[in-house]
PDB file of C-alpha atoms in Angstrom:
ATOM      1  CA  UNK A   8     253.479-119.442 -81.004  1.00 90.00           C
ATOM      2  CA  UNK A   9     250.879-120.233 -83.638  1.00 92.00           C
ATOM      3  CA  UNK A  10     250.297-119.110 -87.138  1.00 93.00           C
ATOM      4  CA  UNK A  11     246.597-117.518 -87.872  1.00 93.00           C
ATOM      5  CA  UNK A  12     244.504-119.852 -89.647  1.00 93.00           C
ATOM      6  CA  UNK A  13     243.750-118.730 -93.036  1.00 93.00           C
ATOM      7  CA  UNK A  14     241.499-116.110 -93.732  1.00 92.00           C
ATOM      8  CA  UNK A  15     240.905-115.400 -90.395  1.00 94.00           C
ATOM      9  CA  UNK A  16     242.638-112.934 -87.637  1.00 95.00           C
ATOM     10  CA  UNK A  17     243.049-115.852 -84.878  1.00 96.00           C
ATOM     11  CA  UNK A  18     243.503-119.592 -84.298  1.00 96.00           C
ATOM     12  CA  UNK A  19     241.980-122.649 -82.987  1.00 96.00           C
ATOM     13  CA  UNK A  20     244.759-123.948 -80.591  1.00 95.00           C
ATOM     14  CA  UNK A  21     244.654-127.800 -79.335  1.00 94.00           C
ATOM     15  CA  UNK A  22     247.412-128.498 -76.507  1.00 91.00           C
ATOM     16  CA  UNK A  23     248.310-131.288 -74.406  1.00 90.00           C
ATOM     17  CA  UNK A  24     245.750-131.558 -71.380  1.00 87.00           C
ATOM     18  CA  UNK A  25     247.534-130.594 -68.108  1.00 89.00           C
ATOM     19  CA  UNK A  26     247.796-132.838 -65.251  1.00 91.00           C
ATOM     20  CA  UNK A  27     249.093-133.076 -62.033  1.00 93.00           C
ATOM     21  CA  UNK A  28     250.507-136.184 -59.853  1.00 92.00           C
ATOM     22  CA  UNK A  29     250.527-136.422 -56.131  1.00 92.00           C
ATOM     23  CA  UNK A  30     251.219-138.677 -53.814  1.00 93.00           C
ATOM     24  CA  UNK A  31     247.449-138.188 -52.927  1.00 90.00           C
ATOM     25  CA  UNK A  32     244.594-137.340 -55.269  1.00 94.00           C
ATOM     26  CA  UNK A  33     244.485-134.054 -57.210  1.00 95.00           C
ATOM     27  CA  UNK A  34     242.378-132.624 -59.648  1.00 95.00           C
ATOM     28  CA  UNK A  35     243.311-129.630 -61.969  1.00 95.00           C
ATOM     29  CA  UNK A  36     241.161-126.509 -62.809  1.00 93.00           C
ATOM     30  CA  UNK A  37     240.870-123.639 -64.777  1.00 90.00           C
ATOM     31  CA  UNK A  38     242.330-120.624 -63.242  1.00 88.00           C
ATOM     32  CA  UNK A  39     241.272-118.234 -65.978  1.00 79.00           C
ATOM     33  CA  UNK A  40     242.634-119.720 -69.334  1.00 77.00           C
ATOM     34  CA  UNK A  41     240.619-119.870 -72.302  1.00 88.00           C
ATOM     35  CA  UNK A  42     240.852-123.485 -72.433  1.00 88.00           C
ATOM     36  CA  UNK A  43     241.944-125.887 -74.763  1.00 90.00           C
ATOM     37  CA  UNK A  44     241.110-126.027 -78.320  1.00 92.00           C
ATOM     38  CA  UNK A  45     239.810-122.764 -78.186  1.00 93.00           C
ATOM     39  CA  UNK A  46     240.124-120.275 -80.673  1.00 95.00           C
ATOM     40  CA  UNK A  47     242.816-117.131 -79.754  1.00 95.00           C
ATOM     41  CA  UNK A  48     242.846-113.932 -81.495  1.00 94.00           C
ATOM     42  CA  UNK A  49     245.965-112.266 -82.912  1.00 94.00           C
ATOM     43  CA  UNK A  50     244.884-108.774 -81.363  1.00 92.00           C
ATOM     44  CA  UNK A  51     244.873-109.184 -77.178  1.00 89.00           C
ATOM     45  CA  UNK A  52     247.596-111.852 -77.319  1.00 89.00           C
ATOM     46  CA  UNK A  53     249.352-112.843 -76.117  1.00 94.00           C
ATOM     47  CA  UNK A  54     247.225-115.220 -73.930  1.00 94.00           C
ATOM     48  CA  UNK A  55     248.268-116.472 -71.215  1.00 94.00           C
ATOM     49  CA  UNK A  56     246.836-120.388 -69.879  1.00 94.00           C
ATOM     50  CA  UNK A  57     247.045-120.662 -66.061  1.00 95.00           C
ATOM     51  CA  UNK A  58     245.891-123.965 -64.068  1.00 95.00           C
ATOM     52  CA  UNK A  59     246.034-124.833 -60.551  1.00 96.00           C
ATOM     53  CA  UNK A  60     246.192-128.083 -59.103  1.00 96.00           C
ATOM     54  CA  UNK A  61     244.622-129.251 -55.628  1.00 97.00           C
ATOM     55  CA  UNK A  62     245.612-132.070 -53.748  1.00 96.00           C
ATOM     56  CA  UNK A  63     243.008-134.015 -51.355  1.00 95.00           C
ATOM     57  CA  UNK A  64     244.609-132.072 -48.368  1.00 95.00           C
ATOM     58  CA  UNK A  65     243.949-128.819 -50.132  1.00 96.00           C
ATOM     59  CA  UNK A  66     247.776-127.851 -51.211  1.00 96.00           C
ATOM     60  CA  UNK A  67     248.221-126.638 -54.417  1.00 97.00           C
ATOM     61  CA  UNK A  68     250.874-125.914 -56.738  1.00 96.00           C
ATOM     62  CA  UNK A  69     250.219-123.659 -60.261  1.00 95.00           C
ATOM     63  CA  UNK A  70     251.702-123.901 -63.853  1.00 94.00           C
ATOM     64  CA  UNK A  71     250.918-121.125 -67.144  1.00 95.00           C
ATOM     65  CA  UNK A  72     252.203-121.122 -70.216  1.00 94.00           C
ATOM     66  CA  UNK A  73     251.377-118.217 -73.052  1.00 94.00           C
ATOM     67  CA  UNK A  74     249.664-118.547 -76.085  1.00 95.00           C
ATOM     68  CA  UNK A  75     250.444-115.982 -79.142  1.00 96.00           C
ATOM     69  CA  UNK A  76     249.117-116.022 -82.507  1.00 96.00           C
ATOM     70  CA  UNK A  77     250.632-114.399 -85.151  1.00 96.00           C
ATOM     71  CA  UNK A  78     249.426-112.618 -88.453  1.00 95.00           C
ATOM     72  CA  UNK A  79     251.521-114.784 -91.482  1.00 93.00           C
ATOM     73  CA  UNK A  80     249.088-113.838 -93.693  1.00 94.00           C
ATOM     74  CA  UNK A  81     249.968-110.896 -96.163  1.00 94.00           C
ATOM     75  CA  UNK A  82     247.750-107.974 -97.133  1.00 95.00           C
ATOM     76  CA  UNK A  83     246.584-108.261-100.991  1.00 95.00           C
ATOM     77  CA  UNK A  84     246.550-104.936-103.125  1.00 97.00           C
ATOM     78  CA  UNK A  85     245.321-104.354-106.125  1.00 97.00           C
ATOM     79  CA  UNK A  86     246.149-101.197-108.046  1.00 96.00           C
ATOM     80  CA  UNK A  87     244.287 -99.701-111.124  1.00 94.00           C
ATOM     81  CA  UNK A  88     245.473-100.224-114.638  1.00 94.00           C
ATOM     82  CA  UNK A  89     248.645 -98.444-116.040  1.00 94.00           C
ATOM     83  CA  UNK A  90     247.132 -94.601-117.438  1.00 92.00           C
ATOM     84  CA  UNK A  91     248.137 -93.502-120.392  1.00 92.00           C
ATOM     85  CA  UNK A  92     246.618 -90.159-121.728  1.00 89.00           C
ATOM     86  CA  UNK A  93     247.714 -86.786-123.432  1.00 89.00           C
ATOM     87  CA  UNK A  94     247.983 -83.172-122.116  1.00 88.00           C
ATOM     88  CA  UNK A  95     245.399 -80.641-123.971  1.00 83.00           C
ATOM     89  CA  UNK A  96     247.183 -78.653-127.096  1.00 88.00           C
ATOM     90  CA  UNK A  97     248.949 -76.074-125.081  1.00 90.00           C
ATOM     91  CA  UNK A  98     249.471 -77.281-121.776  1.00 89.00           C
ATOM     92  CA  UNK A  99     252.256 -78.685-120.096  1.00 89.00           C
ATOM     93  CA  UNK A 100     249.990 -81.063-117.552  1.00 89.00           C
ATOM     94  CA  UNK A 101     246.757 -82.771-117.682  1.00 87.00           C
ATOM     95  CA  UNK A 102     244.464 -83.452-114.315  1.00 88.00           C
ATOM     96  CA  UNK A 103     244.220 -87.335-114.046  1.00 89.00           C
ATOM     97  CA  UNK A 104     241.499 -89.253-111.559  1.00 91.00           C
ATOM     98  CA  UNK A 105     242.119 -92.678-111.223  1.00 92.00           C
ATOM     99  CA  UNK A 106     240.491 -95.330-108.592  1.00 93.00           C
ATOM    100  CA  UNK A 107     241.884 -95.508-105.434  1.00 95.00           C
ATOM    101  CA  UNK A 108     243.400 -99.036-105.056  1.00 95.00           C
ATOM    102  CA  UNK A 109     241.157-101.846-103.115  1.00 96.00           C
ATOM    103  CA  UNK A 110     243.056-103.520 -99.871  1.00 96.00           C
ATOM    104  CA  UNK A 111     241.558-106.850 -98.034  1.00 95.00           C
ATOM    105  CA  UNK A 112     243.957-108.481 -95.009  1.00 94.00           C
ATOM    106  CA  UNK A 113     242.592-111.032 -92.649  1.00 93.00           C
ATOM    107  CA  UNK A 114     242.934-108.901 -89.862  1.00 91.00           C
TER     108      UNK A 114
END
């Protein structure tokens, strides 16, 4: 699980590489992970990392691991000024427009 980086609705993620021993020679691929040091979004996560690894005599053996990202980064609001203002001589109300407030989030 990884925080968002700021100002933005994902992350760059950087894990350790994945290997694989043998008692012969393997090699590890890519069986449909993003990759490492890659940037994730928070929206489609989580993300799941999957590698397989092939020996010389063609066995293999797979690992995944998931990746989520997650929005820390609060909403900001900002709300007109406090209104003040009088009713008309003889009435009990007074129609008041005001600006509707202005919202910005990362994601």
């Amino acid at each position: 699980v990884r925080r968002n980086d700021v100002g933005t609705c994902a992350a760059r993620v950087v894990y350790n590489r994945t290997i694989c021993s043998d008692n012969c020679a393997c090699v590890v691929a890519s069986a449909g992970a993003q990759g490492n040091n890659t940037v994730f979004g928070v929206v489609g996560g989580p993300w799941t990392e999957a590698y397989v690894a092939t020996d010389t005599s063609g066995l293999t053996a797979t690992c995944s691991f998931t990746v989520t990202v997650v929005d820390e980064e609060l909403p900001v609001i900002q709300c007109p000024t406090n209104i003040v203002d009088n009713n008309a001589p003889g009435y009990c109300s007074r129609n008041v427009s005001f600006p509707a407030p202005t919202i910005d989030d990362n994601c």
